[in-house]
Amino acid sequence: MKISPAHIIRLYDRFEFLDKEGSGQLRLEDFAEVKELAMNPIGDRIIGAFFSPGQETVDFPSFVRILAHFRPTDKNRAKDSTQPEPVNSRTSKLKFAFQLYDQDRDGKISRAELLQVLREMLGMQVTEEQLESIADRAIQEADLDRDDAISFEEFRKSLEKVNIEHKMSIRFLR
Amino acid sequence: MAWFVFPFDNLVCMCLGISITVWFTLLLVFIIVPAILGVSFGIRRLYMKTLLVIFEWATLRMERGAKEKNHHLYKPYSNGIIAKEPSSLEQEIHELRGSANSLRSEPEFEMADIFYFCRRGVESIVDDEVTKRFSAQELESWNLLTRSNYNFRHISVRLSALWGLGVLIRYGFLLPLRLTLAVTGVGLLLVLTTMVGFLPNGELRTYLSEKVHLICYRICVRALTAIITYHNRENKPKNGGICVANHTTPIDVIILANDGCYSMVGQVHGGLMGIIQRAMVKSSPHIWFERSEVKDRHHVAKRLGDHVADKTKQPILIFPEGTCINNTSVMMFKKGSFEIGCTVYPVAIKYDPRFGDAFWNSSKFGIVNYLLRMMSSWAIVCSVWYLPPMNREEGEDAVQFANRVKAAIAAQGGLVDLLWDGGLKRAKVKDAFKEEQQKLYSKVLVGDQDQDDLSEDTLVPDERINEDDIDTDSVKGLCIQCEPTPEHIVLTHESEKGYT
């Protein structure tokens, strides 16, 4: 499904709505105003994904570029290695999710980073020991080269069978 | 040259005098006398039908113009812009995993789990259910008011001329007319209620006070050109009960009081509002609280309880949402009014947004600005449904009762029934909501081993907003519901015209 100019206008309307100060840029506080996001356990991480490292504001083109990751995948795209990877391909979506885990952007999900995500998703509902054992098992499952961290390739391999195209896509109405 | 001016001057004075007399006579005959007698000539409904025809023409014209010039006509959709799957957390996580692994005996975390939260998060950034309830609803067709149009460009001379004519009529004719009526209505209210207050207590006084209130509210309704359709009037609230309704604007009070006599509940104000309150209380029993008394939960409950126990007193009018919502949904009802233990008469109010958006966005406009906008719209058209009375059932607590009433109101008015607290307009989301999500997710991981947790398995915890969480700096206006009211009682909103 193609993105039409009308969809861009809708997104711009939403951008303007979130931009309470009318500055043309979104800040962290603007994202935090979204009530449903505040109740999402990894809400802060998702907000962080919109900001490039070192940036404190998001302008509209960057906003749309991040959201473009969630466009439904074009299944009929011919695999052309000379063309750059489209931003909504399976690989790009995987990279987006990988970066949610890998906050220091060193290309690996370390044990500490995994623990952090688990703590956010589970809060006070499990004990520290349970958390550690869950993290251990997860790393054991995915870590193939035994370096106690999960690289992007290992991440991709462990998610081979998951229907990412469907789960990481947002469809516009009409 | 001097003698030329005098006759001309005289002529102007005479003309002015005649036109003012004619104006007031027309006003009296067509508006005030019918208000007093409670009859209607049907002028407003004719006006409404004419307007509808004009709006449809205007929208068609705009669409045609846009097609000719090959512009994309932007049509706002009030139902949201993205497709949201209504599946729950458990369903989605199992779907994510089902494709990946076989059954395991031990709970496992999957790297794929994050996709669920990630997508939900981004979906709420693009379009969320709660935040859009606090801003005006978007319309599908244009009603010739620039304030509700996204496509206004010079499409055709005729359309712009029509719009210009509309501005002239609204600001030059309708607005002064309405202001005159409003002033008359309020003035009459003050004078007549004071006069009735001098009579001794008895049947005559009650009867007259009812009539006086009705007359003044009818004039106010005409001052706003409100075209109201009442449904199911056999269910009208009776003495000794509480009337609850969904809240969109301070005008709700006038709309309901136009058809019946209610006791208002509110804080004592100063200025013009205070004068009106004192005058009203002289002729019929309203409940006004001092600021200090509002915080005392027992005192408030007692006063309300005493009022409903006395069967000669009128039903109380309360808006349990606590704040103005934009009339597309009904938000959480605060339980205080449902604890008193008397019959509850639910009322659903639905505004037709095509003629003028009645929602008061108190963070954007002050009360005076809002009233001026209302008086310069075309009309306020709404439907009021009186629902059958409800009582608290055996084994039902106040919160469940409140939710039951809320669901009935939402169903009747065609509004979305939301569990969210209207107080979120100004307050931060409490951490308890995040904990609920974490709880649900941990159940998927760890399994249903903790049976005690299951009893609290409601999607929205019964938490209230604390007063310190609310940012009082952003509170504007004099309405009581903007102030951090204690969670147990919500007071009827009273509006103030022109005096701050």
XYZ file of C-alpha atoms in Angstrom, chain B:
500
model
C -25.531 75.365 5.398
C -26.509 74.936 9.020
C -30.258 74.654 8.344
C -29.549 71.745 6.021
C -28.128 69.643 8.826
C -31.015 69.954 11.278
C -33.785 68.208 9.369
C -31.330 65.536 8.325
C -30.242 65.090 11.905
C -33.871 64.801 13.002
C -34.502 62.265 10.315
C -31.601 60.098 11.443
C -32.785 60.222 15.046
C -36.303 59.315 14.029
C -35.106 56.402 11.918
C -32.915 55.140 14.699
C -35.757 55.413 17.181
C -38.159 53.539 14.954
C -35.725 50.760 14.120
C -34.848 50.206 17.773
C -38.531 50.051 18.678
C -39.217 47.606 15.867
C -36.215 45.549 16.900
C -37.328 45.256 20.477
C -40.933 44.560 19.578
C -39.867 41.744 17.285
C -37.591 40.426 19.990
C -40.390 40.513 22.514
C -43.001 38.922 20.323
C -40.933 36.236 18.680
C -38.544 35.300 21.401
C -39.334 36.479 24.883
C -43.066 35.887 25.023
C -42.812 32.345 23.661
C -40.058 31.728 26.201
C -42.313 32.837 28.996
C -45.192 30.764 27.789
C -43.056 27.798 26.840
C -44.225 27.559 23.240
C -42.161 27.570 20.082
C -42.842 28.973 16.644
C -40.519 26.505 15.012
C -38.333 29.277 13.651
C -35.173 27.651 14.964
C -35.875 24.317 13.316
C -36.556 25.998 10.001
C -33.285 27.848 10.397
C -31.492 24.578 11.089
C -32.887 22.909 7.962
C -31.891 25.862 5.805
C -28.385 25.800 7.189
C -28.007 22.100 6.459
C -28.923 22.640 2.827
C -26.389 25.444 2.536
C -23.619 23.400 4.175
C -24.131 20.508 1.808
C -23.959 22.829 -1.129
C -20.772 24.379 0.249
C -19.093 21.003 0.731
C -20.031 19.821 -2.754
C -18.726 23.021 -4.198
C -15.443 22.618 -2.384
C -15.009 19.041 -3.545
C -15.780 19.971 -7.105
C -13.399 22.904 -6.955
C -10.635 20.770 -5.515
C -11.063 18.162 -8.238
C -10.940 20.789 -10.949
C -7.742 22.251 -9.642
C -6.363 18.798 -8.913
C -5.741 19.508 -5.275
C -6.008 16.699 -2.810
C -8.974 17.397 -0.605
C -8.001 16.518 2.901
C -10.808 14.710 4.661
C -10.354 14.371 8.367
C -11.449 11.076 9.850
C -12.696 11.115 13.375
C -12.335 7.352 13.743
C -8.565 7.345 13.771
C -6.013 7.159 11.026
C -4.472 3.740 11.533
C -5.890 0.252 11.762
C -5.523 -1.024 15.291
C -5.865 -4.697 16.059
C -8.093 -5.267 19.040
C -6.166 -8.339 20.220
C -4.846 -8.522 23.758
C -1.288 -8.796 25.012
C -1.527 -12.541 25.599
C -2.934 -13.260 22.171
C -0.290 -11.275 20.377
C 2.642 -12.695 22.293
C 1.427 -16.213 21.681
C 1.090 -15.444 18.002
C 4.596 -14.069 17.939
C 5.944 -17.157 19.594
C 3.723 -19.747 18.010
C 5.468 -19.205 14.742
C 8.876 -19.573 16.342
C 9.004 -22.389 18.853
C 7.326 -25.481 20.076
C 5.767 -25.759 23.517
C 8.074 -25.556 26.458
C 7.588 -26.570 30.020
C 9.456 -23.637 31.451
C 8.468 -20.021 30.945
C 10.645 -18.438 28.334
C 11.411 -14.992 27.238
C 11.549 -14.567 23.510
C 13.485 -11.850 21.748
C 10.432 -11.376 19.585
C 8.277 -10.286 22.529
C 9.530 -6.773 22.224
C 7.791 -6.381 18.881
C 4.419 -6.258 20.547
C 5.311 -3.397 22.858
C 7.227 -1.635 20.135
C 4.342 -1.634 17.708
C 1.816 -0.615 20.330
C 4.073 2.218 21.375
C 4.498 3.557 17.869
C 0.774 3.163 17.205
C 0.000 5.369 20.188
C 2.454 7.984 18.964
C 0.605 8.141 15.667
C -2.917 7.953 17.046
C -4.004 7.416 20.627
C -7.471 7.009 22.092
C -7.177 9.312 25.063
C -5.427 12.478 23.932
C -7.746 13.045 21.003
C -10.761 13.149 23.348
C -9.484 16.392 24.759
C -9.536 18.363 21.545
C -12.409 19.276 19.286
C -13.856 16.614 17.041
C -12.960 16.819 13.373
C -15.776 17.268 10.867
C -16.358 15.630 7.527
C -18.108 18.537 5.869
C -17.535 22.224 6.146
C -19.941 24.415 8.064
C -18.753 27.785 6.812
C -16.822 28.556 9.957
C -13.121 29.064 9.308
C -12.310 27.668 12.689
C -13.351 24.201 11.629
C -11.917 24.037 8.163
C -8.694 22.562 6.884
C -9.082 23.182 3.203
C -10.084 26.767 3.066
C -8.518 28.163 0.020
C -10.066 30.411 -2.527
C -11.988 27.794 -4.455
C -14.625 29.968 -5.996
C -15.935 33.482 -5.722
C -19.380 32.224 -4.792
C -18.082 30.163 -1.889
C -15.967 32.967 -0.509
C -18.866 35.357 -0.883
C -21.092 32.950 0.997
C -18.524 32.659 3.739
C -18.231 36.437 3.937
C -21.989 36.761 4.139
C -21.941 34.177 6.882
C -19.440 36.209 8.871
C -21.577 39.299 8.511
C -24.726 37.568 9.610
C -23.076 35.847 12.531
C -21.168 38.784 13.948
C -23.395 41.622 12.827
C -26.828 40.223 13.476
C -26.785 37.034 15.501
C -24.152 37.993 18.044
C -25.756 41.273 19.202
C -29.157 39.586 19.262
C -27.847 36.798 21.404
C -25.988 39.102 23.751
C -29.164 41.109 24.307
C -31.079 37.965 25.094
C -28.390 36.681 27.425
C -28.342 39.905 29.380
C -32.139 39.895 29.549
C -32.185 36.297 30.714
C -29.662 36.746 33.469
C -31.193 40.025 34.565
C -34.660 38.541 34.792
C -33.277 35.609 36.747
C -31.769 37.920 39.350
C -34.831 40.114 39.688
C -37.528 37.469 39.679
C -35.815 34.986 42.000
C -35.235 37.737 44.535
C -38.908 38.683 44.321
C -40.079 35.123 44.762
C -37.710 34.831 47.697
C -39.861 37.290 49.629
C -42.845 34.969 49.631
C -43.420 32.677 52.600
C -42.522 29.019 52.242
C -45.267 27.043 50.631
C -46.827 25.681 47.495
C -47.141 29.035 45.795
C -43.487 29.789 46.297
C -42.333 26.439 44.935
C -44.624 26.777 41.948
C -43.512 30.320 41.151
C -39.854 29.542 41.635
C -40.121 26.688 39.178
C -41.782 28.931 36.628
C -39.230 31.682 37.101
C -36.300 29.336 36.632
C -37.818 27.794 33.536
C -38.536 31.156 31.936
C -35.017 32.425 32.458
C -33.400 29.241 31.194
C -35.601 29.293 28.129
C -34.455 32.801 27.339
C -30.847 31.685 27.798
C -31.439 28.768 25.447
C -32.689 31.170 22.819
C -29.682 33.348 23.529
C -27.502 30.516 22.306
C -29.881 29.449 19.571
C -29.881 25.983 21.025
C -32.127 23.543 19.220
C -32.727 20.713 21.620
C -34.624 17.505 21.093
C -35.690 15.721 24.240
C -36.303 11.991 24.059
C -38.120 9.750 26.508
C -39.434 12.514 28.686
C -41.368 10.011 30.749
C -38.042 9.150 32.401
C -37.413 12.696 33.602
C -35.689 12.859 36.990
C -37.997 13.048 39.965
C -37.610 14.518 43.437
C -35.312 12.733 45.804
C -32.915 11.487 43.162
C -29.689 12.435 41.453
C -29.426 13.221 37.787
C -26.110 12.317 36.150
C -25.060 13.262 32.643
C -21.985 13.278 30.443
C -20.162 16.582 30.375
C -19.075 18.474 27.311
C -19.501 22.147 28.115
C -20.822 24.480 30.803
C -23.865 24.918 28.577
C -24.994 21.398 29.552
C -26.520 22.948 32.659
C -28.681 25.340 30.653
C -29.724 22.591 28.273
C -30.948 20.333 31.033
C -32.448 23.058 33.193
C -34.483 24.199 30.207
C -36.693 21.187 30.596
C -36.872 20.611 34.305
C -35.910 22.030 37.646
C -32.740 20.780 39.238
C -30.713 21.699 42.247
C -27.253 22.716 41.231
C -24.197 21.800 43.199
C -21.170 24.020 43.189
C -18.598 26.129 44.911
C -19.424 29.591 46.091
C -17.946 32.151 43.719
C -17.444 35.868 43.946
C -18.462 38.516 41.444
C -21.425 38.178 39.126
C -21.461 34.407 39.556
C -21.799 34.825 43.308
C -24.690 37.245 42.887
C -26.498 34.788 40.621
C -25.883 31.969 43.071
C -27.233 33.932 46.017
C -30.287 34.994 44.039
C -31.026 31.455 42.913
C -30.810 30.097 46.409
C -33.435 32.593 47.623
C -36.202 30.904 45.735
C -35.191 27.250 45.541
C -32.750 24.965 47.339
C -29.397 24.806 45.582
C -26.275 23.434 47.221
C -23.357 25.797 47.285
C -20.205 24.852 49.156
C -17.553 27.090 50.575
C -14.063 26.253 49.312
C -13.046 24.862 52.666
C -16.061 22.573 52.863
C -15.325 20.925 49.532
C -12.399 18.956 50.927
C -14.446 17.468 53.735
C -15.809 14.316 52.223
C -18.302 13.489 54.947
C -19.734 16.970 55.061
C -20.338 16.966 51.320
C -21.898 13.519 51.348
C -24.102 14.487 54.274
C -25.434 17.613 52.635
C -26.226 15.785 49.448
C -27.766 12.923 51.391
C -29.980 15.300 53.355
C -31.115 16.958 50.180
C -32.202 13.759 48.474
C -33.865 12.479 51.638
C -36.233 15.450 51.535
C -38.748 14.432 48.894
C -40.024 17.945 48.372
C -36.679 19.066 47.011
C -35.729 18.897 43.362
C -33.318 16.305 41.994
C -29.624 17.176 42.115
C -27.677 17.622 38.895
C -24.148 16.203 38.856
C -21.539 15.594 36.140
C -19.441 12.690 37.401
C -16.721 12.907 34.755
C -15.319 15.943 36.464
C -14.156 17.709 33.333
C -15.286 18.572 29.818
C -14.793 15.792 27.270
C -15.181 16.392 23.573
C -18.478 14.502 23.185
C -17.112 11.531 21.288
C -16.683 9.431 24.392
C -17.593 9.059 28.031
C -14.753 8.852 30.524
C -14.551 7.419 33.978
C -17.324 8.409 36.376
C -16.135 9.341 39.839
C -17.802 7.186 42.424
C -18.792 9.823 44.986
C -22.276 10.549 43.662
C -23.022 6.852 43.402
C -22.312 6.191 47.052
C -25.217 8.225 48.392
C -27.612 5.387 47.848
C -30.545 6.991 46.094
C -32.052 6.545 42.660
C -29.867 7.693 39.823
C -31.421 9.146 36.686
C -28.911 8.944 33.808
C -29.120 11.437 30.983
C -27.185 11.285 27.716
C -26.398 14.514 25.859
C -25.111 14.408 22.301
C -24.228 17.543 20.362
C -24.429 17.730 16.595
C -21.050 19.148 15.598
C -22.148 20.348 12.177
C -23.508 23.621 13.457
C -20.935 24.650 15.971
C -18.602 22.749 18.203
C -19.889 22.983 21.741
C -16.869 21.388 23.411
C -15.013 23.660 25.825
C -11.288 23.081 25.591
C -10.447 24.794 28.854
C -6.711 24.565 28.274
C -7.085 26.493 25.035
C -9.851 29.022 25.680
C -11.039 30.921 28.726
C -14.723 31.043 29.552
C -15.382 34.453 27.995
C -13.672 33.520 24.749
C -15.622 30.280 24.720
C -19.001 31.965 25.215
C -18.277 34.451 22.452
C -17.412 31.604 20.121
C -20.637 29.843 21.060
C -22.684 32.952 20.454
C -21.123 33.514 17.072
C -21.627 29.970 15.800
C -24.622 29.116 13.725
C -26.494 27.196 16.385
C -26.061 24.577 19.033
C -27.994 21.474 18.126
C -28.217 18.611 20.536
C -30.229 15.614 21.596
C -31.028 14.738 25.172
C -32.096 11.234 26.133
C -33.614 10.557 29.519
C -32.726 7.012 30.503
C -34.767 4.843 32.885
C -33.777 5.284 36.532
C -31.154 2.976 38.000
C -30.530 1.778 41.509
C -27.527 0.160 43.069
C -28.007 -3.574 43.115
C -27.192 -6.097 45.847
C -23.509 -6.849 46.019
C -22.575 -4.044 43.666
C -20.127 -1.471 44.897
C -20.146 2.188 43.946
C -17.516 1.803 41.224
C -19.365 -1.021 39.473
C -22.602 0.910 39.710
C -20.907 3.976 38.237
C -19.560 1.914 35.348
C -22.973 0.425 34.701
C -24.558 3.865 34.485
C -21.722 5.076 32.296
C -22.168 2.187 29.874
C -25.885 2.945 29.591
C -25.223 6.603 28.833
C -22.533 5.777 26.276
C -24.748 3.240 24.534
C -27.654 5.653 24.246
C -25.658 8.639 23.080
C -23.579 6.678 20.597
C -20.401 7.570 22.473
C -17.321 5.442 23.066
C -17.196 4.055 26.603
C -13.677 4.593 27.921
C -12.228 3.494 31.227
C -9.771 6.360 31.337
C -10.030 9.102 33.907
C -10.957 12.527 32.580
C -8.446 13.921 35.025
C -5.748 12.778 32.618
C -6.390 15.993 30.731
C -4.076 17.655 33.173
C -2.397 14.943 35.182
C 0.324 12.473 34.373
C -0.517 8.835 33.865
C 0.043 6.975 37.069
C 2.639 4.263 37.263
C -0.081 1.820 38.186
C -1.106 1.646 34.549
C 2.390 0.637 33.512
C 2.385 -1.960 36.272
C -0.771 -3.479 34.864
C 0.956 -4.009 31.528
C 3.975 -5.511 33.273
C 1.695 -7.770 35.277
C -0.048 -9.018 32.163
C 3.241 -9.707 30.426
C 4.748 -11.500 33.398
C 1.703 -13.732 33.517
C 2.442 -14.829 29.983
C 6.024 -15.616 30.941
C 5.583 -17.130 34.340
C 2.204 -18.658 33.723
C -0.910 -18.628 35.873
C 0.902 -19.774 38.983
C -0.019 -16.787 41.145
C -3.718 -17.326 41.615
C -4.106 -14.413 44.037
C -3.142 -11.925 41.395
C -5.987 -12.975 39.179
C -8.645 -11.419 41.383
C -7.370 -7.948 40.620
C -7.363 -8.530 36.934
C -9.026 -5.327 35.790
C -7.512 -3.526 32.907
C -7.510 -0.168 34.632
C -6.712 -0.081 38.323
C -9.053 1.772 40.612
C -6.553 4.530 41.240
C -7.400 8.150 41.461
C -5.366 11.187 40.618
C -3.850 12.825 43.680
C -4.149 16.547 43.966
C -0.410 17.095 43.935
C -0.154 15.366 40.582
C -2.275 17.989 38.911
C -0.470 20.972 37.519
C -2.430 23.905 38.924
C -0.459 26.408 36.872
C -2.241 25.326 33.756
C -5.650 25.772 35.342
C -7.538 28.609 33.764
C -10.949 30.031 34.329
C -13.250 29.924 37.243
C -14.927 26.614 36.770
C -14.763 24.348 39.748
C -13.987 21.256 37.776
C -10.658 22.714 36.661
C -9.522 22.853 40.239
C -8.282 19.625 41.752
C -11.523 18.486 43.297
C -11.380 15.604 45.704
C -12.096 12.403 43.906
C -15.253 11.577 45.701
C -17.586 14.350 44.631
C -17.755 16.281 41.450
C -19.610 19.531 41.440
C -21.901 20.886 38.794
C -20.049 23.315 36.661
C -21.208 26.895 36.668
C -20.201 29.364 34.027
C -19.492 33.026 34.437
C -20.403 35.539 31.788
C -18.018 38.352 31.223
C -16.693 38.913 34.688
C -13.335 37.640 35.885
